[in-house]
Short mmCIF file of C-alpha atoms in Angstrom, two decimals:
data_model
loop_
_atom_site.label_atom_id
_atom_site.label_comp_id
_atom_site.label_asym_id
_atom_site.label_seq_id
_atom_site.Cartn_x
_atom_site.Cartn_y
_atom_site.Cartn_z
CA MET G 892 -14.56 42.17 26.79
CA THR G 893 -15.92 45.00 24.62
CA GLY G 894 -14.57 44.88 21.19
CA ALA G 895 -13.17 41.35 21.62
CA ALA G 896 -14.57 38.22 20.02
CA ALA G 897 -17.46 36.57 21.86
CA PRO G 898 -16.81 33.39 23.76
CA GLY G 899 -17.35 30.32 21.61
CA GLY G 900 -19.82 31.09 18.88
CA PRO G 901 -22.80 29.48 17.07
CA GLY G 902 -20.42 27.07 15.40
CA ALA G 903 -18.73 25.75 18.53
CA PRO G 904 -18.95 22.03 19.05
CA ARG G 905 -22.29 20.76 20.36
CA GLY G 906 -20.55 18.82 23.09
CA THR G 907 -19.71 22.12 24.82
CA GLY G 908 -22.07 24.23 26.88
CA ALA G 909 -23.86 27.19 25.57
CA VAL G 910 -24.61 30.71 26.82
CA CYS G 911 -28.06 31.69 25.64
CA LEU G 912 -28.23 35.42 25.48
CA ASP G 913 -31.41 37.51 25.20
CA VAL G 914 -30.82 41.24 24.70
CA GLY G 915 -34.02 42.89 25.73
CA SER G 916 -35.08 46.52 25.43
CA THR G 917 -34.33 47.03 29.14
CA TRP G 918 -32.48 44.06 30.46
CA THR G 919 -29.94 41.68 28.87
CA LYS G 920 -30.23 38.12 30.19
CA ALA G 921 -27.71 35.25 29.87
CA VAL G 922 -28.06 31.58 31.00
CA LEU G 923 -25.33 29.00 30.83
CA VAL G 924 -26.65 25.61 29.69
CA HIS G 925 -24.71 22.35 30.01
CA PRO G 926 -24.67 20.01 26.95
CA ASP G 927 -27.32 17.86 28.65
CA GLY G 928 -29.68 20.85 29.13
CA GLY G 929 -28.84 21.48 32.79
CA LEU G 930 -28.78 25.11 33.95
CA ALA G 931 -25.36 26.14 35.24
CA GLY G 932 -25.73 29.90 35.75
CA PHE G 933 -27.68 33.01 35.23
CA ALA G 934 -26.76 36.60 34.90
CA GLU G 935 -28.36 39.88 33.72
CA HIS G 936 -27.36 43.45 33.19
CA ARG G 937 -29.21 46.65 32.22
CA THR G 938 -29.25 46.91 28.40
CA THR G 939 -26.83 49.69 27.70
CA THR G 940 -27.78 52.63 25.45
CA GLY G 941 -25.24 53.89 22.93
CA ASP G 942 -23.14 50.76 22.81
CA VAL G 943 -25.39 47.78 23.55
CA LEU G 944 -22.36 45.48 23.65
CA GLU G 945 -21.29 47.01 27.06
CA GLY G 946 -24.32 45.35 28.69
CA VAL G 947 -23.92 42.22 26.56
CA ASP G 948 -20.30 41.78 27.73
CA ALA G 949 -21.19 42.41 31.34
CA ALA G 950 -23.86 39.68 31.23
CA LEU G 951 -21.47 37.25 29.43
CA ARG G 952 -18.73 37.88 31.98
CA GLY G 953 -21.21 37.26 34.86
CA VAL G 954 -22.53 33.97 33.54
CA THR G 955 -19.28 32.49 32.09
CA ALA G 956 -17.58 32.87 35.48
CA ALA G 957 -19.53 29.82 36.48
CA ALA G 958 -17.77 27.91 33.74
CA ALA G 959 -14.15 28.93 34.36
CA ARG G 960 -12.87 25.37 34.35
CA GLU G 961 -15.00 24.15 31.45
CA PRO G 962 -14.54 24.25 27.66
CA GLU G 963 -15.38 27.72 26.28
CA PRO G 964 -19.19 27.81 25.68
CA ALA G 965 -20.85 28.79 22.48
CA VAL G 966 -22.82 31.99 22.55
CA LEU G 967 -26.32 31.73 21.04
CA ALA G 968 -28.00 35.10 20.99
CA CYS G 969 -31.38 36.80 20.22
CA SER G 970 -32.37 40.35 20.65
CA SER G 971 -35.36 42.64 21.03
CA ALA G 972 -33.27 45.62 22.14
CA GLY G 973 -35.03 47.93 19.69
CA GLY G 974 -38.29 47.58 21.61
CA GLY G 975 -41.69 48.48 20.17
CA LEU G 976 -41.70 50.39 16.88
CA ARG G 977 -42.88 53.96 17.14
CA LEU G 978 -45.25 54.62 14.21
CA ALA G 979 -46.21 58.01 12.67
CA VAL G 980 -49.14 58.15 10.21
CA VAL G 981 -49.31 60.74 7.36
CA GLY G 982 -52.65 60.74 5.55
CA THR G 983 -55.28 62.98 3.98
CA GLU G 984 -58.19 62.67 6.40
CA LYS G 985 -57.87 62.69 10.14
CA LEU G 986 -60.40 59.98 11.25
CA ILE G 987 -59.38 57.49 8.49
CA SER G 988 -55.65 58.14 9.23
CA VAL G 989 -56.05 57.52 12.93
CA GLU G 990 -58.07 54.33 12.48
CA ALA G 991 -55.87 53.06 9.76
CA GLY G 992 -52.71 53.67 11.87
CA HIS G 993 -54.05 51.78 14.94
CA ARG G 994 -55.43 48.93 12.86
CA VAL G 995 -52.12 48.51 10.96
CA ALA G 996 -49.91 48.79 14.04
CA ARG G 997 -51.92 46.24 16.08
CA SER G 998 -50.07 42.91 16.41
CA ALA G 999 -47.17 44.11 14.22
CA GLY G 1000 -44.94 45.26 17.10
CA SER G 1001 -45.84 48.92 16.70
CA HIS G 1002 -47.70 51.71 18.44
CA VAL G 1003 -48.92 55.05 16.97
CA VAL G 1004 -47.20 58.09 18.39
CA HIS G 1005 -48.27 60.83 15.86
CA VAL G 1006 -50.94 61.32 13.16
CA HIS G 1007 -50.88 64.05 10.62
CA ALA G 1008 -53.69 64.68 8.07
CA GLY G 1009 -53.52 66.97 5.07
CA PRO G 1010 -50.63 68.39 3.12
CA LEU G 1011 -47.34 68.43 4.99
CA GLU G 1012 -45.71 71.76 5.52
CA PRO G 1013 -42.22 72.39 6.86
CA ALA G 1014 -43.49 72.94 10.44
CA ASP G 1015 -45.45 69.70 10.16
CA VAL G 1016 -42.33 67.80 9.23
CA ARG G 1017 -40.51 69.24 12.25
CA VAL G 1018 -43.33 68.14 14.51
CA LEU G 1019 -43.26 64.66 12.96
CA ARG G 1020 -39.48 64.34 13.52
CA GLY G 1021 -39.93 65.55 17.09
CA HIS G 1022 -42.04 62.42 17.90
CA ARG G 1023 -39.04 60.27 16.97
CA PRO G 1024 -40.84 57.70 14.81
CA GLY G 1025 -39.18 54.51 13.80
CA ALA G 1026 -41.37 54.26 10.76
CA VAL G 1027 -43.98 56.22 8.85
CA LEU G 1028 -47.23 54.83 7.45
CA LEU G 1029 -48.02 57.01 4.34
CA VAL G 1030 -51.68 56.63 3.28
CA GLY G 1031 -54.02 58.88 1.34
CA GLY G 1032 -57.20 58.51 -0.69
CA ALA G 1033 -59.28 55.66 -1.97
CA ASP G 1034 -58.21 54.02 -5.22
CA GLY G 1035 -59.12 56.39 -8.04
CA ASP G 1036 -59.30 59.50 -5.80
CA ASP G 1037 -57.39 62.71 -6.50
CA PRO G 1038 -53.77 61.76 -5.53
CA SER G 1039 -52.47 65.27 -5.16
CA VAL G 1040 -52.16 65.28 -1.36
CA LEU G 1041 -50.50 61.81 -1.31
CA LEU G 1042 -47.99 62.88 -3.88
CA HIS G 1043 -47.35 66.16 -2.12
CA ASN G 1044 -46.69 64.31 1.13
CA ALA G 1045 -44.42 61.78 -0.59
CA GLY G 1046 -42.39 64.64 -2.09
CA LYS G 1047 -42.07 66.41 1.32
CA LEU G 1048 -40.84 63.22 3.02
CA ALA G 1049 -38.46 62.56 0.14
CA ARG G 1050 -36.82 66.04 0.70
CA ALA G 1051 -36.98 66.01 4.47
CA ARG G 1052 -34.07 65.11 6.78
CA VAL G 1053 -35.44 61.81 7.86
CA ARG G 1054 -34.03 58.30 7.89
CA PHE G 1055 -36.98 56.17 9.11
CA PRO G 1056 -38.46 53.60 6.62
CA ILE G 1057 -41.75 54.51 4.96
CA VAL G 1058 -44.65 52.05 4.49
CA LEU G 1059 -46.59 53.31 1.43
CA ALA G 1060 -50.20 52.12 1.53
CA GLY G 1061 -52.16 54.73 -0.40
CA ASN G 1062 -54.10 55.31 -3.62
CA ALA G 1063 -53.18 52.47 -5.95
CA GLU G 1064 -53.13 54.64 -9.05
CA ALA G 1065 -50.57 56.98 -7.48
CA ARG G 1066 -48.39 54.32 -5.95
CA ASP G 1067 -45.74 54.19 -8.60
CA ASP G 1068 -45.27 57.96 -8.72
CA ALA G 1069 -45.13 58.23 -4.92
CA LEU G 1070 -42.68 55.44 -4.81
CA ALA G 1071 -40.48 57.06 -7.47
CA LEU G 1072 -40.47 60.37 -5.53
CA LEU G 1073 -39.43 58.68 -2.32
CA ARG G 1074 -36.77 56.39 -3.80
CA ALA G 1075 -35.29 59.17 -5.85
CA THR G 1076 -33.73 60.60 -2.60
CA GLY G 1077 -32.74 57.22 -1.22
CA ARG G 1078 -35.61 56.68 1.18
CA THR G 1079 -36.31 53.14 2.39
CA VAL G 1080 -39.88 52.30 1.24
CA VAL G 1081 -42.03 49.22 1.50
CA ALA G 1082 -45.01 49.52 -0.83
CA CYS G 1083 -48.24 47.53 -0.43
CA ALA G 1084 -51.96 47.57 -1.28
CA ASN G 1085 -54.03 50.57 -0.15
CA VAL G 1086 -55.15 50.32 3.41
CA ALA G 1087 -58.34 52.30 2.51
CA PRO G 1088 -59.17 51.15 -1.04
CA ALA G 1089 -62.77 52.41 -1.03
CA PRO G 1090 -64.82 54.92 1.01
CA GLY G 1091 -65.67 53.37 4.37
CA GLU G 1092 -63.46 50.37 3.90
CA LEU G 1093 -60.24 49.51 5.74
CA VAL G 1094 -58.02 46.52 4.79
CA PRO G 1095 -55.12 46.67 7.20
CA GLY G 1096 -53.62 43.21 6.44
CA PRO G 1097 -51.14 44.07 3.66
CA ALA G 1098 -49.89 47.21 5.42
CA ARG G 1099 -49.64 45.27 8.73
CA ALA G 1100 -47.50 42.56 7.03
CA ALA G 1101 -45.26 45.27 5.50
CA LEU G 1102 -44.93 47.04 8.92
CA ALA G 1103 -44.06 43.68 10.52
CA GLU G 1104 -41.09 43.40 8.13
CA VAL G 1105 -39.91 46.83 9.21
CA PHE G 1106 -40.36 45.91 12.85
CA ALA G 1107 -38.29 42.75 12.39
CA GLN G 1108 -35.32 44.89 11.28
CA HIS G 1109 -35.93 47.48 14.04
CA VAL G 1110 -36.38 45.22 17.02
CA LEU G 1111 -32.87 43.65 16.87
CA GLY G 1112 -31.32 47.10 17.93
CA GLY G 1113 -27.59 47.40 18.30
CA ARG G 1114 -27.25 49.96 15.55
CA ALA G 1115 -24.63 52.25 17.08
CA PRO G 1116 -21.69 52.38 14.70
CA ALA G 1117 -19.24 50.94 17.21
CA ALA G 1118 -21.50 48.06 18.16
CA ALA G 1119 -23.30 47.18 14.92
CA PRO G 1120 -20.75 44.90 13.08
CA ARG G 1121 -19.96 42.63 16.11
CA PHE G 1122 -23.60 42.66 17.24
CA ARG G 1123 -24.88 41.63 13.81
CA ARG G 1124 -22.38 38.73 13.81
CA MET G 1125 -23.44 37.62 17.30
CA VAL G 1126 -27.20 38.01 17.06
CA ARG G 1127 -28.85 35.64 14.56
CA PHE G 1128 -32.46 35.81 15.79
CA MET G 1129 -34.91 38.39 17.16
CA THR G 1130 -36.27 37.28 20.51
CA PRO G 1131 -39.85 36.57 19.19
CA ASP G 1132 -38.18 34.06 16.79
CA ALA G 1133 -36.45 32.24 19.69
CA VAL G 1134 -39.66 32.12 21.71
CA CYS G 1135 -41.53 30.86 18.59
CA ARG G 1136 -39.07 27.96 18.31
CA GLY G 1137 -39.43 27.25 22.10
CA THR G 1138 -43.20 27.24 21.69
CA ALA G 1139 -42.96 24.74 18.78
CA GLU G 1140 -40.82 22.48 21.00
CA LEU G 1141 -43.38 22.70 23.77
CA ALA G 1142 -46.20 21.67 21.45
CA ARG G 1143 -44.21 18.73 20.15
CA ILE G 1144 -43.27 17.53 23.64
CA CYS G 1145 -46.75 17.93 25.20
CA GLY G 1146 -48.75 16.89 22.14
CA THR G 1147 -51.22 19.69 22.68
CA ARG G 1148 -52.03 23.21 21.59
CA VAL G 1149 -49.77 25.61 23.43
CA LEU G 1150 -50.23 29.32 24.02
CA VAL G 1151 -47.24 31.40 25.21
CA VAL G 1152 -47.69 34.94 26.48
CA ASP G 1153 -44.36 36.77 26.74
CA VAL G 1154 -44.66 40.06 28.62
CA GLY G 1155 -41.74 42.37 28.18
CA CYS G 1156 -40.99 45.94 29.14
CA ALA G 1157 -41.85 47.38 25.64
CA THR G 1158 -43.94 44.69 23.94
CA THR G 1159 -46.11 41.66 24.72
CA ASP G 1160 -45.84 38.78 22.28
CA VAL G 1161 -48.26 35.87 22.00
CA HIS G 1162 -47.34 32.57 20.29
CA SER G 1163 -49.64 29.63 19.68
CA ALA G 1164 -48.95 26.24 18.03
CA ARG G 1165 -50.16 22.68 17.67
CA PRO G 1166 -47.71 19.70 17.23
CA GLY G 1167 -46.38 19.80 13.68
CA ARG G 1168 -47.83 23.16 12.86
CA ARG G 1169 -46.14 26.37 12.24
CA VAL G 1170 -46.30 28.81 15.25
CA ARG G 1171 -48.52 31.83 14.94
CA ARG G 1172 -47.19 34.97 16.51
CA THR G 1173 -48.54 38.46 17.34
CA VAL G 1174 -46.41 41.15 18.78
CA GLU G 1175 -48.16 44.10 20.63
CA GLY G 1176 -46.03 47.20 20.56
CA ASP G 1177 -48.46 49.12 22.87
CA LEU G 1178 -48.35 46.65 25.72
CA GLY G 1179 -45.55 46.22 28.23
CA VAL G 1180 -44.60 46.62 31.90
CA ARG G 1181 -42.35 49.67 31.45
CA ALA G 1182 -42.11 51.70 28.28
CA ALA G 1183 -45.54 50.62 27.05
CA ALA G 1184 -47.33 50.51 30.51
CA GLU G 1185 -49.67 53.36 29.61
CA GLY G 1186 -50.91 51.34 26.64
CA VAL G 1187 -51.80 48.49 28.97
CA LEU G 1188 -53.96 50.66 31.17
CA LEU G 1189 -55.69 52.34 28.25
CA GLU G 1190 -56.49 49.10 26.54
CA ALA G 1191 -57.54 47.32 29.73
CA GLN G 1192 -60.13 50.07 30.16
CA THR G 1193 -61.20 49.84 26.50
CA GLU G 1194 -61.69 46.11 26.91
CA GLU G 1195 -63.53 46.70 30.24
CA ILE G 1196 -61.07 44.53 32.16
CA VAL G 1197 -60.48 47.23 34.79
CA ASP G 1198 -63.12 49.61 36.18
CA PRO G 1199 -62.57 53.37 36.50
CA VAL G 1200 -61.70 53.05 40.21
CA GLU G 1201 -58.84 50.64 39.67
CA ALA G 1202 -57.66 52.52 36.61
CA ASP G 1203 -57.41 55.74 38.77
CA LEU G 1204 -55.45 53.85 41.44
CA LEU G 1205 -53.07 52.39 38.87
CA SER G 1206 -52.56 55.56 36.84
CA ALA G 1207 -49.73 56.95 39.11
CA THR G 1208 -47.96 53.58 39.13
CA VAL G 1209 -48.09 53.43 35.33
CA ARG G 1210 -46.68 56.93 34.89
CA GLY G 1211 -43.81 55.89 37.12
CA MET G 1212 -43.19 52.71 35.15
CA THR G 1213 -43.12 54.73 31.85
CA ALA G 1214 -40.74 57.36 33.33
CA GLU G 1215 -38.33 54.86 34.85
CA ILE G 1216 -38.12 51.99 32.40
CA GLY G 1217 -35.17 50.36 34.18
CA SER G 1218 -36.70 50.28 37.64
CA VAL G 1219 -37.06 47.15 39.65
CA PRO G 1220 -39.62 46.60 42.50
CA ARG G 1221 -38.20 47.67 45.80
CA ASP G 1222 -41.00 46.22 48.05
CA PRO G 1223 -43.86 43.71 47.90
CA GLY G 1224 -46.35 46.42 46.97
CA SER G 1225 -44.39 47.51 43.96
CA ALA G 1226 -43.92 43.91 42.89
CA ALA G 1227 -47.62 43.36 43.08
CA GLU G 1228 -48.28 46.37 40.92
CA ASP G 1229 -45.79 45.03 38.38
CA ARG G 1230 -47.70 41.69 38.31
CA ARG G 1231 -51.07 43.39 37.99
CA ILE G 1232 -49.94 45.43 34.95
CA ALA G 1233 -48.37 42.30 33.51
CA ALA G 1234 -51.52 40.32 34.02
CA LEU G 1235 -53.53 43.02 32.27
CA ALA G 1236 -51.06 43.03 29.39
CA ALA G 1237 -51.26 39.23 29.08
CA VAL G 1238 -55.11 39.27 29.03
CA VAL G 1239 -55.34 42.05 26.42
CA ALA G 1240 -52.63 40.49 24.22
CA ALA G 1241 -54.21 36.99 24.45
CA ARG G 1242 -57.64 38.34 23.64
CA ARG G 1243 -56.21 40.15 20.46
CA HIS G 1244 -54.34 37.02 19.43
CA LEU G 1245 -57.27 34.63 19.82
CA ARG G 1246 -59.74 37.15 18.48
CA ASP G 1247 -57.77 37.24 15.24
CA ALA G 1248 -56.95 33.50 15.13
CA ASP G 1249 -59.29 32.85 12.28
CA PRO G 1250 -58.22 35.36 9.55
CA ASP G 1251 -60.89 37.24 7.58
CA PRO G 1252 -61.19 35.41 4.21
CA GLU G 1253 -61.42 38.79 2.50
CA ASP G 1254 -58.08 39.99 4.02
CA PRO G 1255 -55.33 39.56 1.36
CA ALA G 1256 -52.96 38.72 4.18
CA ALA G 1257 -55.03 35.69 5.21
CA GLY G 1258 -54.07 33.55 2.24
CA PRO G 1259 -50.35 33.64 2.74
CA ALA G 1260 -50.76 32.95 6.47
CA ARG G 1261 -52.85 29.76 5.70
CA ALA G 1262 -50.46 28.70 2.97
CA ALA G 1263 -47.54 28.90 5.35
CA GLY G 1264 -49.40 26.54 7.69
CA ALA G 1265 -49.64 29.11 10.54
CA GLU G 1266 -51.95 28.31 13.46
CA ALA G 1267 -55.49 29.58 12.67
CA ASP G 1268 -57.60 27.36 14.92
CA PRO G 1269 -59.46 29.21 17.70
CA GLY G 1270 -60.19 25.87 19.56
CA PRO G 1271 -59.31 25.02 23.20
CA VAL G 1272 -55.75 25.42 24.53
CA GLY G 1273 -53.99 22.62 26.41
CA LEU G 1274 -51.12 24.54 27.94
CA VAL G 1275 -50.58 28.25 28.69
CA VAL G 1276 -47.04 29.52 29.54
CA LEU G 1277 -46.40 32.97 30.97
CA SER G 1278 -42.93 34.27 30.25
CA GLY G 1279 -41.05 37.47 30.94
CA GLY G 1280 -38.93 39.09 33.66
CA VAL G 1281 -41.86 40.10 35.76
CA PHE G 1282 -42.83 36.40 36.18
CA ARG G 1283 -39.42 35.44 37.53
CA GLN G 1284 -40.43 36.97 40.91
CA ARG G 1285 -40.57 34.03 43.31
CA ASP G 1286 -43.93 34.88 44.88
CA ALA G 1287 -46.35 31.86 44.59
CA ALA G 1288 -49.42 33.76 45.81
CA GLY G 1289 -48.66 36.69 43.54
CA LEU G 1290 -48.11 34.55 40.46
CA GLY G 1291 -51.27 32.57 41.43
CA ALA G 1292 -53.16 35.85 41.19
CA VAL G 1293 -51.84 36.49 37.65
CA VAL G 1294 -52.77 32.98 36.57
CA GLY G 1295 -56.24 33.45 38.05
CA THR G 1296 -56.69 36.72 36.14
CA LEU G 1297 -56.20 34.84 32.83
CA GLN G 1298 -58.31 31.76 33.75
CA GLN G 1299 -61.19 33.96 35.09
CA ASP G 1300 -61.29 36.39 32.23
CA PRO G 1301 -64.77 36.02 30.69
CA VAL G 1302 -63.42 36.11 27.17
CA LEU G 1303 -60.48 33.73 27.64
CA ALA G 1304 -62.10 31.29 30.13
CA PRO G 1305 -63.96 29.15 27.52
CA LEU G 1306 -60.76 28.52 25.60
CA LEU G 1307 -58.55 27.98 28.68
CA ALA G 1308 -60.99 25.88 30.66
CA SER G 1309 -58.94 22.66 30.31
CA ALA G 1310 -55.56 24.31 30.09
CA SER G 1311 -52.65 24.00 32.48
CA VAL G 1312 -51.00 27.37 33.20
CA LEU G 1313 -47.22 27.37 33.87
CA VAL G 1314 -44.82 30.20 34.64
CA ASP G 1315 -41.42 30.42 33.01
CA ALA G 1316 -39.76 31.41 36.25
CA ASP G 1317 -36.36 29.89 35.35
CA PHE G 1318 -36.02 31.68 31.98
CA ALA G 1319 -36.11 28.43 29.98
CA LEU G 1320 -38.29 29.09 27.02
CA ALA G 1321 -36.27 31.52 24.87
CA PRO G 1322 -32.99 29.65 25.69
CA ALA G 1323 -34.63 26.38 24.70
CA GLY G 1324 -35.70 27.98 21.38
CA LEU G 1325 -32.13 29.18 20.77
CA LEU G 1326 -30.74 25.72 21.53
CA ALA G 1327 -33.24 23.96 19.17
CA ALA G 1328 -32.53 26.49 16.40
CA HIS G 1329 -28.86 25.57 16.59
CA GLY G 1330 -29.43 21.82 16.41
CA ARG G 1331 -29.17 21.20 20.16
CA CYS G 1332 -32.68 19.66 20.36
CA HIS G 1333 -31.80 17.13 23.13
CA ALA G 1334 -30.57 19.97 25.37
CA ALA G 1335 -33.56 22.11 24.46
CA GLU G 1336 -36.06 19.32 25.48
CA ALA G 1337 -34.19 18.48 28.69
CA LEU G 1338 -34.21 22.25 29.62
CA LEU G 1339 -37.94 22.54 29.08
CA ARG G 1340 -38.74 19.34 30.85
CA ASP G 1341 -36.59 20.09 33.88
CA HIS G 1342 -37.14 23.86 34.24
CA LEU G 1343 -40.67 24.46 32.93
CA LEU G 1344 -42.75 21.36 32.53
CA GLY G 1345 -41.55 19.56 35.71
CA SER G 1346 -43.63 16.55 36.40
CA ARG G 1347 -46.38 17.59 34.04
#
């Protein structure tokens, strides 16, 4: 099927079934949904590198075989194939650059892989390229400081053989000059307010919002020349957008505040919404059960969720997860380790999401968030949904342990005291979001009621 037109398409008649396709960073999942919302089939395939469409076509062939005698289904697709965004930071002072990078990357789908402080030299540029960043955060100096290092670094990046986008968040007085240097050689630049406008002050909001824009372009993936045109025609949403829409549908159906924690291989996303309110989303690029497993263990220790003994026991497991991102559990012990890392990722991500639920009134990014009607209420949650491939393991006791980890967490417990916790074991949430986004709201609601909410 590679190179051929996809079955159906977003414009196919709504009376036909639909294949809801989610191209993840490690696995590509496809479900066939009848017009009435009934599930008719499921298939998955390893997400293929090079030409992502090879894995897409294999998943489509697998799931559409179940509908051989039915009208050709539409294909509704979302993607997070790009995974978390690798961020390099270039600044003037080491401690400020490190802290700024981590503060900006948090909840914007990114994780810091390299920090350079001081004037860039040719060897430094080679080291930076060797870390394979997907974006660079260029900072330097408080407003009014000597801009020479910032301008030097902008010039070096402008002349370097690099293609990644640059988020420029340095000295306000030098911003226009730095921007001109970078754009003169065709660099992609997103400029924003200084992340460190005064000594001892960090304001990550504007740079985080700019980085989130870069992440939204990166996460879709499918950029190989052979795949890109058809992939862009097929994929209309990034996966967090589809899950956002599914979260909104859940809040509407249940009439309560909903919190969705979607644990993937490379990122962990948290979505929260009340009925009639816009969904608030955070994407953690350092938390996942494969490529970002090391970040889970590090942050779980920082948050004092695991003690040193458990951290030592899990360290070998985490190294294996990171080295073999496409691995699947081969025995009950491996499956239990997967669930434990997923539970820790869920707790850390939910803590971050709820901790930041009431934006700082001094943060320039807070105003637009409120104006857009995003969820900013840290009050009790009525329903929690755990989503992600690791939760499709049919092990009631094991999943019960994951649920218990969230409910018993001392930080989350007060907010989740009255919440029901459900597991998206049938892979219903993202498909429901895709269906609703394409006007198939009846099918989306039926899918959620039958395959997630049950008798609730």
